[in-house]
PDB file of C-alpha atoms and ligand atoms in Angstrom:
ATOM      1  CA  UNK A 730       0.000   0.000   0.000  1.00  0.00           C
ATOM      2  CA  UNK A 731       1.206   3.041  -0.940  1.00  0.00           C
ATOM      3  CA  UNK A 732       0.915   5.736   1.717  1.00  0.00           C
ATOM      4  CA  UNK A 733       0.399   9.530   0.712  1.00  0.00           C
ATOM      5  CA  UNK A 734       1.990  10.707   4.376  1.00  0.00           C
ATOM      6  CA  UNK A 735       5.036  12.645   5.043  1.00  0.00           C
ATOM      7  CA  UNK A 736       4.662  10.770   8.973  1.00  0.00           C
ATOM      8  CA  UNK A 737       7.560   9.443  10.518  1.00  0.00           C
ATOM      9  CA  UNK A 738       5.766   8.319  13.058  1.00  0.00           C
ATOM     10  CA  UNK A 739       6.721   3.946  14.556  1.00  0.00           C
ATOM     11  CA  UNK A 740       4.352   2.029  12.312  1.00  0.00           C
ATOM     12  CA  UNK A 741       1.456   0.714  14.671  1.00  0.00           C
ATOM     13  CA  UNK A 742       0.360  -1.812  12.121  1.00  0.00           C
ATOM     14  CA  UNK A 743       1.909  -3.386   9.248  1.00  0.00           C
ATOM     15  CA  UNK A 744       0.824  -6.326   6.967  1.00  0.00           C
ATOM     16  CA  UNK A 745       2.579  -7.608   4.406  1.00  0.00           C
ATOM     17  CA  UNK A 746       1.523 -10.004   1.424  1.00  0.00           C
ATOM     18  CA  UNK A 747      -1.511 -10.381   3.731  1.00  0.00           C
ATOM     19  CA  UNK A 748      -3.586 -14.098   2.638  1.00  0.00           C
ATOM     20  CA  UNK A 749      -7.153 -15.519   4.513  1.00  0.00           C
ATOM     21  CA  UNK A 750      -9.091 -17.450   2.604  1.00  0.00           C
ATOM     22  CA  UNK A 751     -12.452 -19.303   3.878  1.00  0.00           C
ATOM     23  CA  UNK A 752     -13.403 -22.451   3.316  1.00  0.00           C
ATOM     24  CA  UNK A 753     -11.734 -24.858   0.457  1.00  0.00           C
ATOM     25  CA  UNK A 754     -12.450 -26.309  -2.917  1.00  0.00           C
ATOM     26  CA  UNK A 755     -15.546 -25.054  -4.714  1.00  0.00           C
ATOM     27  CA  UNK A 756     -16.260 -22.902  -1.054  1.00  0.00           C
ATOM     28  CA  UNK A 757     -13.511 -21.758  -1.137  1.00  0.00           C
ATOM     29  CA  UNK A 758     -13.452 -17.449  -0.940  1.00  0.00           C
ATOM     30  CA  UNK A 759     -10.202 -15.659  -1.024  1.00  0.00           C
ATOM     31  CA  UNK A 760     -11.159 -13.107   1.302  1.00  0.00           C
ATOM     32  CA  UNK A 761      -7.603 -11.127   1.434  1.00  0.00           C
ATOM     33  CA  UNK A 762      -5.039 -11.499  -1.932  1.00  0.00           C
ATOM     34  CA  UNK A 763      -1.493 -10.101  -0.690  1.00  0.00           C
ATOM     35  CA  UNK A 764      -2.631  -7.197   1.347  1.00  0.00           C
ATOM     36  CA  UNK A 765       0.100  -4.793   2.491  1.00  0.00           C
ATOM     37  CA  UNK A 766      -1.149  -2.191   5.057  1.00  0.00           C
ATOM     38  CA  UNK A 767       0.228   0.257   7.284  1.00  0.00           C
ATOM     39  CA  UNK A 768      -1.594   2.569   9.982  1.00  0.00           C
ATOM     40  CA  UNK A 769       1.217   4.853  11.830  1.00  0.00           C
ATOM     41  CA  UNK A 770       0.984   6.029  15.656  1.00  0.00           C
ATOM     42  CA  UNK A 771      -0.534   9.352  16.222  1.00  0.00           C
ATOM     43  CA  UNK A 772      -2.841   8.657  13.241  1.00  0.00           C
ATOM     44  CA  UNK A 773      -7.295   8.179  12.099  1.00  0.00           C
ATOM     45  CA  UNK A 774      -6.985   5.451   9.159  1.00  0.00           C
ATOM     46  CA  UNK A 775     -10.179   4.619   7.701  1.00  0.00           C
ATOM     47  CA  UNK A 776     -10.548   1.529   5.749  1.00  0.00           C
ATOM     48  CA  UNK A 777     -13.751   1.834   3.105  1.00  0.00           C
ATOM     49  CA  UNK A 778     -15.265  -0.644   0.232  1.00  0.00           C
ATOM     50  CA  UNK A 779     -17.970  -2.756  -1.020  1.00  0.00           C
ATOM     51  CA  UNK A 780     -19.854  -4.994   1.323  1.00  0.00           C
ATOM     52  CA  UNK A 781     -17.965  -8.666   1.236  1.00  0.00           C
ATOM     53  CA  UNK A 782     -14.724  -6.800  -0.207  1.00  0.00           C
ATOM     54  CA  UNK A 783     -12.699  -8.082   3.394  1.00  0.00           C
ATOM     55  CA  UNK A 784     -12.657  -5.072   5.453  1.00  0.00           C
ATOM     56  CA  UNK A 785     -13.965  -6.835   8.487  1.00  0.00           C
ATOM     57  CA  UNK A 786     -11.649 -10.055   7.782  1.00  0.00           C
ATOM     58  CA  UNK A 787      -8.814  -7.065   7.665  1.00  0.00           C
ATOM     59  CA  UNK A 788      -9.834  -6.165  11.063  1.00  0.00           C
ATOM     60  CA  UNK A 789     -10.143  -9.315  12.365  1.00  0.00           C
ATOM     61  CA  UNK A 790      -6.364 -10.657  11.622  1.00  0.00           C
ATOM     62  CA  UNK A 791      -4.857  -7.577  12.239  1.00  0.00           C
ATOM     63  CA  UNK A 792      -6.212  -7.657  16.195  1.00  0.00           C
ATOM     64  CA  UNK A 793      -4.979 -11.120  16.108  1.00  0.00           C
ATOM     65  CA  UNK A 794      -8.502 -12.683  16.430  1.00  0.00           C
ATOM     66  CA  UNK A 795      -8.916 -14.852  13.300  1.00  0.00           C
ATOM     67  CA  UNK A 796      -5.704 -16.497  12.013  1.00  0.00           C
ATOM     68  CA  UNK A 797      -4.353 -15.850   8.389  1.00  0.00           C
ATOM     69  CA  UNK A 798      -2.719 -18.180   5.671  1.00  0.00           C
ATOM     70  CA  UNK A 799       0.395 -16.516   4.806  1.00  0.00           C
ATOM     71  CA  UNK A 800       1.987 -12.929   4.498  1.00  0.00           C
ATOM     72  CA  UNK A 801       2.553 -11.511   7.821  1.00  0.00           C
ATOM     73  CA  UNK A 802       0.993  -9.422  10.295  1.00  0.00           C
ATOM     74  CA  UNK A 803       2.584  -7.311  13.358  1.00  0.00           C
ATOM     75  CA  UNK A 804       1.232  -4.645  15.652  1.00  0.00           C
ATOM     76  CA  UNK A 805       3.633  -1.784  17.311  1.00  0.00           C
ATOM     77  CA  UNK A 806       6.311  -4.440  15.949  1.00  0.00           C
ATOM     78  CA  UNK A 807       5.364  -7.433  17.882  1.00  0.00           C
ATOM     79  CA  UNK A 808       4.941 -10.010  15.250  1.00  0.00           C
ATOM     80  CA  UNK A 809       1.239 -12.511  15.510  1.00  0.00           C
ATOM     81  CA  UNK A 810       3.029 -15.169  14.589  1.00  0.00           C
ATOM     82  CA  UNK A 811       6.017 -14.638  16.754  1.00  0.00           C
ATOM     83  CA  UNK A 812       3.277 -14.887  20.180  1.00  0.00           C
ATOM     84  CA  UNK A 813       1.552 -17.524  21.632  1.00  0.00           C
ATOM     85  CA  UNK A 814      -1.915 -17.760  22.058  1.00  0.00           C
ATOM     86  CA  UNK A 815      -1.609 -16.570  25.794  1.00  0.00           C
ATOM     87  CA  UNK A 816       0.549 -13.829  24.872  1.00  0.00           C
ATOM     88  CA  UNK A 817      -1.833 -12.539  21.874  1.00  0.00           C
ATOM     89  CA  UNK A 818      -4.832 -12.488  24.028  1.00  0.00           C
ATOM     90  CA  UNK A 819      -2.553 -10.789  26.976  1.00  0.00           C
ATOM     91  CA  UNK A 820      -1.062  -8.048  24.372  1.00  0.00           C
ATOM     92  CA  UNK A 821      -4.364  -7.632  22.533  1.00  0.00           C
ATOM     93  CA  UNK A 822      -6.221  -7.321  26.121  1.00  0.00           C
ATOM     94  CA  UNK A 823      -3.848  -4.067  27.334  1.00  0.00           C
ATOM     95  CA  UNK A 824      -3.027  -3.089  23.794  1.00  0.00           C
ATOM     96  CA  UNK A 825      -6.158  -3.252  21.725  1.00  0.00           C
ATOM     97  CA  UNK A 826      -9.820  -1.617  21.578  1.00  0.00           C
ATOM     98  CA  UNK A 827     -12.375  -3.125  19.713  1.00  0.00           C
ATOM     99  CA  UNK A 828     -15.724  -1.996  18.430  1.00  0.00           C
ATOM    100  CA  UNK A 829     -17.196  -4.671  16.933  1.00  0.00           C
ATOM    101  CA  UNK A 830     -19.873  -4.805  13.555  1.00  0.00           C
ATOM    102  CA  UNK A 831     -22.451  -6.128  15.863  1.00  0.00           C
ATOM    103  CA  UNK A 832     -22.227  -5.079  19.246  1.00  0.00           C
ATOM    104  CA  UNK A 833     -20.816  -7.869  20.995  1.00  0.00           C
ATOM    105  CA  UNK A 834     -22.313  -6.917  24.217  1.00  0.00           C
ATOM    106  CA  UNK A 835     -22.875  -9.672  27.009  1.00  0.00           C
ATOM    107  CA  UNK A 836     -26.813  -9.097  26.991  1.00  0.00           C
ATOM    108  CA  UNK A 837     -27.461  -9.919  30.934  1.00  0.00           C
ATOM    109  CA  UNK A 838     -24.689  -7.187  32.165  1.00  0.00           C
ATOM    110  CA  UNK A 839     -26.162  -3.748  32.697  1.00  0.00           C
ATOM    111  CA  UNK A 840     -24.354  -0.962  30.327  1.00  0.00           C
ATOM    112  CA  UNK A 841     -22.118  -0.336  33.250  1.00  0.00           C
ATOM    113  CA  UNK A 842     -20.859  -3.822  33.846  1.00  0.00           C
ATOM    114  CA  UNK A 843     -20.340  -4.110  30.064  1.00  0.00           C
ATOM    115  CA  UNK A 844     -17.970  -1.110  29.923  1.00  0.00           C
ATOM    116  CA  UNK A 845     -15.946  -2.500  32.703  1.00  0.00           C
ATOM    117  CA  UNK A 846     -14.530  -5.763  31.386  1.00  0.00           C
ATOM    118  CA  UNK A 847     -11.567  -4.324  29.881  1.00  0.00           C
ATOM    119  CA  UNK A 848     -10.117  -2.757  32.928  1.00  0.00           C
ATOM    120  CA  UNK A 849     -11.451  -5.585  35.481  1.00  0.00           C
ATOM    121  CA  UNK A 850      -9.607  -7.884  32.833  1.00  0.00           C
ATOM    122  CA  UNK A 851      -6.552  -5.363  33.206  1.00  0.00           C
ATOM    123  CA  UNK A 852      -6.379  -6.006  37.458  1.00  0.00           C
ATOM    124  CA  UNK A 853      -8.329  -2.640  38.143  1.00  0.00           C
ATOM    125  CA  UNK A 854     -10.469  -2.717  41.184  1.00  0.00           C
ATOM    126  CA  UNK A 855     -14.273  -3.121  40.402  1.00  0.00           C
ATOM    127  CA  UNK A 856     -15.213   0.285  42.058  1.00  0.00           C
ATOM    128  CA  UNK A 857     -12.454   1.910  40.664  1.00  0.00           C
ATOM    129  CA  UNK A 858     -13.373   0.828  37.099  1.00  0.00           C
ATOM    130  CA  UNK A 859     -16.935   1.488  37.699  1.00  0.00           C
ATOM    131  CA  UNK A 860     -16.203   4.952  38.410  1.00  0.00           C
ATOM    132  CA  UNK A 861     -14.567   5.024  35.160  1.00  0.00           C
ATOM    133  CA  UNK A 862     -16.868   3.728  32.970  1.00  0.00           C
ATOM    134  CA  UNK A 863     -19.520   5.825  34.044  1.00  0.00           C
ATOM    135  CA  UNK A 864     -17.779   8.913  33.410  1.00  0.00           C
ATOM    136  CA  UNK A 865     -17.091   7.440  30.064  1.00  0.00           C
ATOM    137  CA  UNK A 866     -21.162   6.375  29.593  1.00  0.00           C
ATOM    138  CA  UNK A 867     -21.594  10.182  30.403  1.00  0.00           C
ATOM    139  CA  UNK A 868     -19.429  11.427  28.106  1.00  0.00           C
ATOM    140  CA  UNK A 869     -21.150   9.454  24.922  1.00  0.00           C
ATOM    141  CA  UNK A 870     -24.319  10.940  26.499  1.00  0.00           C
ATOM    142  CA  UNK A 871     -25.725   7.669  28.144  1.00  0.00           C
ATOM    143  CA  UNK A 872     -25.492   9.101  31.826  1.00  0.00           C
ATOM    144  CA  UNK A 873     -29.005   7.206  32.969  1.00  0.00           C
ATOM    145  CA  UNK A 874     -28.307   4.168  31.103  1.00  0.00           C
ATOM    146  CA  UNK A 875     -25.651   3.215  33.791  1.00  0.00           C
ATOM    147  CA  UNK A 876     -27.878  -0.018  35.201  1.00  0.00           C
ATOM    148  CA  UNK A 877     -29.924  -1.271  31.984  1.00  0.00           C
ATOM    149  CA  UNK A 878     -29.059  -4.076  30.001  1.00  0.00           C
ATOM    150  CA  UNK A 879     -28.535  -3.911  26.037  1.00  0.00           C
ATOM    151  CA  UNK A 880     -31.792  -5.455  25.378  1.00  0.00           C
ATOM    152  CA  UNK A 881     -33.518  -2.382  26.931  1.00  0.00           C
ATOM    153  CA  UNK A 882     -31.051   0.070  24.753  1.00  0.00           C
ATOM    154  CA  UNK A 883     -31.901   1.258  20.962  1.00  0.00           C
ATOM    155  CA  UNK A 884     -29.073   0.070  18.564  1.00  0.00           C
ATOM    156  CA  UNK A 885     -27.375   3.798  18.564  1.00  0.00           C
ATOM    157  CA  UNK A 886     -27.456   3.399  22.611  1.00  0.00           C
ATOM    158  CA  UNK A 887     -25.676  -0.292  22.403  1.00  0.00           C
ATOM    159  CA  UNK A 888     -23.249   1.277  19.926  1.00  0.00           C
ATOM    160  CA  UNK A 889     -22.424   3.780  22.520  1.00  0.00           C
ATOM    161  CA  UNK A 890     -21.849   1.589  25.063  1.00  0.00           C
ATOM    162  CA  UNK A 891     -19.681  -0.591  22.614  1.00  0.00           C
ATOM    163  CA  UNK A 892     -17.948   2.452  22.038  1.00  0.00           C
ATOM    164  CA  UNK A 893     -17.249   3.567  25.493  1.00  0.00           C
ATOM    165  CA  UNK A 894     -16.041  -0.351  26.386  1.00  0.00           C
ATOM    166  CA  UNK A 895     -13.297  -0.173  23.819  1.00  0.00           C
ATOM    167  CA  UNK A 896     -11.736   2.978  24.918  1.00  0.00           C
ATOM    168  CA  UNK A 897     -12.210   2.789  29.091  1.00  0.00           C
ATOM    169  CA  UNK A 898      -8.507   0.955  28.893  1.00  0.00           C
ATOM    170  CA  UNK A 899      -7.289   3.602  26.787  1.00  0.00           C
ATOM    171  CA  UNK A 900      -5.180   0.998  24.254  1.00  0.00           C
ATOM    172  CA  UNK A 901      -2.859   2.000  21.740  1.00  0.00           C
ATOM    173  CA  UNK A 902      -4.694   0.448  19.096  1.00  0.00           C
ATOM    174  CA  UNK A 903      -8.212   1.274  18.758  1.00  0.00           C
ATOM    175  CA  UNK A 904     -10.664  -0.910  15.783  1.00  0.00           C
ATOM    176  CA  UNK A 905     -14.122  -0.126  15.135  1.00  0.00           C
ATOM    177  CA  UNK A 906     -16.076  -1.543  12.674  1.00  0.00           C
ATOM    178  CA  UNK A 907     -19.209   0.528  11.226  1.00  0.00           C
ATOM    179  CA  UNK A 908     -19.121   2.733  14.581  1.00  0.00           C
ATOM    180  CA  UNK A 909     -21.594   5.478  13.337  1.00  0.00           C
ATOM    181  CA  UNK A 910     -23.993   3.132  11.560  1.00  0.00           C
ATOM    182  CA  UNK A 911     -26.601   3.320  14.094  1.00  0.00           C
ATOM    183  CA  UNK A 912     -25.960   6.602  15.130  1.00  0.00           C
ATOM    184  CA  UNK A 913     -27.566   9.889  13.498  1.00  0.00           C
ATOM    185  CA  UNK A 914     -25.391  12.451  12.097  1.00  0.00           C
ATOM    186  CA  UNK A 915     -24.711  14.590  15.322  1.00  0.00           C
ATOM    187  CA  UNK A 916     -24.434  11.547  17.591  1.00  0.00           C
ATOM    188  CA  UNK A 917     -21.959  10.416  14.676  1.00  0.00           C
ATOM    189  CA  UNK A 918     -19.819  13.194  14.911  1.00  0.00           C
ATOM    190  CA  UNK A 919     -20.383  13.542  18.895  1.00  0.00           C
ATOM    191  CA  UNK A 920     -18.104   9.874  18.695  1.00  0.00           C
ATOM    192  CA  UNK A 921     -15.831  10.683  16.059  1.00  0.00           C
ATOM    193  CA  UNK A 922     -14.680  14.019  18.038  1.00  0.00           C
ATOM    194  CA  UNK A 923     -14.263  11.677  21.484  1.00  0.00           C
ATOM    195  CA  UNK A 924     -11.903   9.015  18.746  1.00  0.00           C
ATOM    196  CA  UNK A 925     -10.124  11.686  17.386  1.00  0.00           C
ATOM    197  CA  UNK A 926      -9.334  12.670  20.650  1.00  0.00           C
ATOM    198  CA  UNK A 927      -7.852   9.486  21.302  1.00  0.00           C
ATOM    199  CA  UNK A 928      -6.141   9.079  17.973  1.00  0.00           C
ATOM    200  CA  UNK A 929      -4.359  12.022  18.416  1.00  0.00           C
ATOM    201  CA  UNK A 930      -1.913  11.641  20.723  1.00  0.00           C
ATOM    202  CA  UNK A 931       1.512  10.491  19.351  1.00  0.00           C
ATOM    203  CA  UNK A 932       1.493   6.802  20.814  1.00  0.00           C
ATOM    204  CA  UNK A 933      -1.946   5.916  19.256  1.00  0.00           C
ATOM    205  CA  UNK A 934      -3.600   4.898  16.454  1.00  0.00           C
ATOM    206  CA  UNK A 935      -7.434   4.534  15.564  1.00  0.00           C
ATOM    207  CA  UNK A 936      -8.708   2.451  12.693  1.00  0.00           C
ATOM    208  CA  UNK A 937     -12.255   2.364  11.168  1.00  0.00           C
ATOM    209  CA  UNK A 938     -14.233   0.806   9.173  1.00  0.00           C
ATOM    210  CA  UNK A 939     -16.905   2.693   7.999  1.00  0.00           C
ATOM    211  CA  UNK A 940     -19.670   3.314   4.932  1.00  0.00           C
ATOM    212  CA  UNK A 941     -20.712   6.453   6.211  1.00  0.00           C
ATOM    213  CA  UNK A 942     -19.249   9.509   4.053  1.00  0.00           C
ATOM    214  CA  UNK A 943     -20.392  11.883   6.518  1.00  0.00           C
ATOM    215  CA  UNK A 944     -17.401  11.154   9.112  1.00  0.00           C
ATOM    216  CA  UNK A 945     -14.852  10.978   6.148  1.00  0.00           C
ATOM    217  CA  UNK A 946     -13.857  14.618   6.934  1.00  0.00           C
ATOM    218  CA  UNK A 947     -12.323  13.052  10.558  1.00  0.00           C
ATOM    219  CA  UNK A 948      -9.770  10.878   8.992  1.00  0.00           C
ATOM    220  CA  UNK A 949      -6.074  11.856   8.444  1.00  0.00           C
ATOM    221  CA  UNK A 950      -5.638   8.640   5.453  1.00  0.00           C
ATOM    222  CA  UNK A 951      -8.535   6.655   4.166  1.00  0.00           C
ATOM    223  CA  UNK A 952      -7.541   3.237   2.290  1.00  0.00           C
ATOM    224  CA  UNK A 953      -9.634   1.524  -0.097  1.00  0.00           C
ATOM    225  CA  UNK A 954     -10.650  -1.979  -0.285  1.00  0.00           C
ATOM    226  CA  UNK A 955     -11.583  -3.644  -3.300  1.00  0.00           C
ATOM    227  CA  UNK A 956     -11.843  -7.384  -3.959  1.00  0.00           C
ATOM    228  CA  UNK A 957      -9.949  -8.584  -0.927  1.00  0.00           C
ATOM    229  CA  UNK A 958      -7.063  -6.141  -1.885  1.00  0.00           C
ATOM    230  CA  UNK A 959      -5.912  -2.278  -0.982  1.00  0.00           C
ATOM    231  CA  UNK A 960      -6.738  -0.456  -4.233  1.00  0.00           C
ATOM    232  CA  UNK A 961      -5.649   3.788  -3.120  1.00  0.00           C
ATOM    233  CA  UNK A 962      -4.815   5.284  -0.541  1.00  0.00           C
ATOM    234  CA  UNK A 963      -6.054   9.112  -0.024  1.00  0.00           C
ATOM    235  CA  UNK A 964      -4.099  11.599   2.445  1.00  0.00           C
ATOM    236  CA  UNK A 965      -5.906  14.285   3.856  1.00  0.00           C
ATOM    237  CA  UNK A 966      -7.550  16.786   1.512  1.00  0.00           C
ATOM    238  CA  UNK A 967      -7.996  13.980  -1.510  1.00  0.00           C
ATOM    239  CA  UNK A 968     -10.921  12.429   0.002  1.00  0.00           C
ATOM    240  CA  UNK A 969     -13.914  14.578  -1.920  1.00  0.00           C
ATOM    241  CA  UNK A 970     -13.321  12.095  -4.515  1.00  0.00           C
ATOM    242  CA  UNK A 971     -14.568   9.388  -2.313  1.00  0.00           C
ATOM    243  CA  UNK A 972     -18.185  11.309  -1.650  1.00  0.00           C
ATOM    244  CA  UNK A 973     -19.962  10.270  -5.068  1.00  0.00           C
TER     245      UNK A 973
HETATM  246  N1  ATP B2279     -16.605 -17.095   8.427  1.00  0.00           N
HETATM  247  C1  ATP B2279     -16.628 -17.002   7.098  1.00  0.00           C
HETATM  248  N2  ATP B2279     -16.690 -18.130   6.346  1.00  0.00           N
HETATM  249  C2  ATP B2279     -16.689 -18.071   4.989  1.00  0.00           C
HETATM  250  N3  ATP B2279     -16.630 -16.937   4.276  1.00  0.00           N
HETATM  251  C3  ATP B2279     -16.575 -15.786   4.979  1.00  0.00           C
HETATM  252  C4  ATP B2279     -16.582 -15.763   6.411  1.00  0.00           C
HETATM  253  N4  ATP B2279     -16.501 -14.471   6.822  1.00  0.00           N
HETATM  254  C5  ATP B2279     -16.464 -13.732   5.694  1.00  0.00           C
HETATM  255  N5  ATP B2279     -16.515 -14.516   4.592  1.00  0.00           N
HETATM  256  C6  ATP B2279     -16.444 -14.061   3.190  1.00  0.00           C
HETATM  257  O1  ATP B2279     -15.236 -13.322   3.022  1.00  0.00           O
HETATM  258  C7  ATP B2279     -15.448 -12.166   2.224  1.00  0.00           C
HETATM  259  C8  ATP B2279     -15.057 -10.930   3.012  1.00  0.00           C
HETATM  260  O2  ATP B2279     -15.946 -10.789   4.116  1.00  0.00           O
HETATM  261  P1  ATP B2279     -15.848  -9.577   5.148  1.00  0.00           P
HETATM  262  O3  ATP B2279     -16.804  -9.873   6.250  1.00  0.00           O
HETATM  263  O4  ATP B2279     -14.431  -9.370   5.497  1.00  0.00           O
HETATM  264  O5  ATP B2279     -16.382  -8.377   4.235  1.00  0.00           O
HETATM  265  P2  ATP B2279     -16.663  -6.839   4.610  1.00  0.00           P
HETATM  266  O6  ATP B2279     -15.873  -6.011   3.652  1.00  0.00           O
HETATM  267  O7  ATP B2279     -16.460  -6.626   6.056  1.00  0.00           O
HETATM  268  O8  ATP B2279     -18.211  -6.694   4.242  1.00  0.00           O
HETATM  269  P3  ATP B2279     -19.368  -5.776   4.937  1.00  0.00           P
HETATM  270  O9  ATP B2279     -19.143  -4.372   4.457  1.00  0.00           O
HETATM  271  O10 ATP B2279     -20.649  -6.366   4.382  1.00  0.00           O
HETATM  272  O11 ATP B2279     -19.273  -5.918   6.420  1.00  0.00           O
HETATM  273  C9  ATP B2279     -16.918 -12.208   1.804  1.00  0.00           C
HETATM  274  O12 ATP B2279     -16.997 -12.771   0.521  1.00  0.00           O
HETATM  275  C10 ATP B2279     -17.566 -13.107   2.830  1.00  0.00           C
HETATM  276  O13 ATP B2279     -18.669 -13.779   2.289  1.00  0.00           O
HETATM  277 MG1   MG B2280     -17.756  -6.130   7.638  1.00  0.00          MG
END
């Protein structure tokens, strides 16, 4: 992948001759071809293409949660291959955010309780992380949705709370898949100002996913997918071309 950036910041991700395929003989879908892809600390990648074109498979392998066939794949220069399956889930657990195409909320934890898994997982006290992740439902505007369960929530309140439970451990790498698609356009932008926040310090790096045109304007590269392949890459100011 090409990249249209004069950053020198330390790579955060990098693939290289990327390869997952699915299945095998006639079911067999090659869902990445030789992807090479690099998102740099300090940076808002966005990653956009046709439905099925292997944007969420991208994801996926790059936070070290579905395997890959060959290439390689490394993240703030720790190579997946290199780590066992203990480490990966350690390093991914204090390293890596994850907003997830469908929620992936445990559905009989209140909003609260599902916010704090990430930091009781990291060894911080329950109250302790409690009082964080209600500061952090507040902030994405769910401040009396502290004690109800998902099921209770509309689908732009359980993306908020997904939201808020991928950031409370403030990791280095943050993923979100489709994180504004069940959010209207000010609720959209309300999140992307609280990610860019995030994204913007020098040690971090935010990647999304994401159809919606109307939070292009946040990103500092968007890369496009085509096919199971990176086809361009845009730097900032060359994305208008992206809008039609
Ligand atoms: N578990 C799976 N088993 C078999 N094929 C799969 C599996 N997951 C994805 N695929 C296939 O791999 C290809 C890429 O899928 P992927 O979910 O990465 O696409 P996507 O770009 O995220 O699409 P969307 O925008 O609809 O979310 C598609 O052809 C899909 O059908
Ligand atoms: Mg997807």
């Amino acid at each position: 992948m090409s990249a249209p950036t004069e950053s020198h910041q330390p790579l955060a991700v990098h693939t290289a001759a990327l390869v997952k395929n699915y299945g095998r003989g006639d079911n067999l879908v090659q869902a990445l071809k030789s992807v090479d892809f690099e998102a740099r600390c300090g940076e808002l990648l966005m990653i956009v293409g046709p439905s099925g074109c292997g944007k969420t498979t991208l994801l996926s392998v790059i936070c070290g949660t579905l395997g890959y066939d060959s290439g390689s794949a490394a993240i703030f220069g720790r190579d997946l291959a290199s780590m066992s399956s203990a480490q990966l889930t350690a390093f991914r657990g204090r390293n890596v955010g994850f907003i997830f195409q469908q929620f992936n909320l445990i559905p009989s934890w209140t909003a609260l309780e599902n916010v704090s898994v990430p930091l009781l997982l990291n060894g911080v006290g329950r109250a302790k992380a409690e009082k964080a992740s209600a500061a952090l439902l507040a902030e994405v505007g769910l401040q009396d949705k502290l004690k109800v369960r998902p099921g209770q929530l509309s689908g732009g309140q359980q993306q908020r709370v997904a939201i808020a439970r991928a950031i409370v451990h403030e990791p280095r790498l943050l993923i979100c898949d489709e994180p504004t698609a069940a959010l209207d356009a000010a609720s959209g932008r309300k999140v992307l100002e609280l990610l860019k926040q995030r994204a913007c310090r020098p040690d971090r790096c935010v990647i999304i996913v994401t159809h919606d045109s109307r939070i292009f304007s946040f990103a500092d590269r968007i890369a496009e997918m085509e096919d199971g392949q990176i086809k361009a890459v845009h730097g900032t100011g060359d994305t208008q071309k992206l809008y039609v």
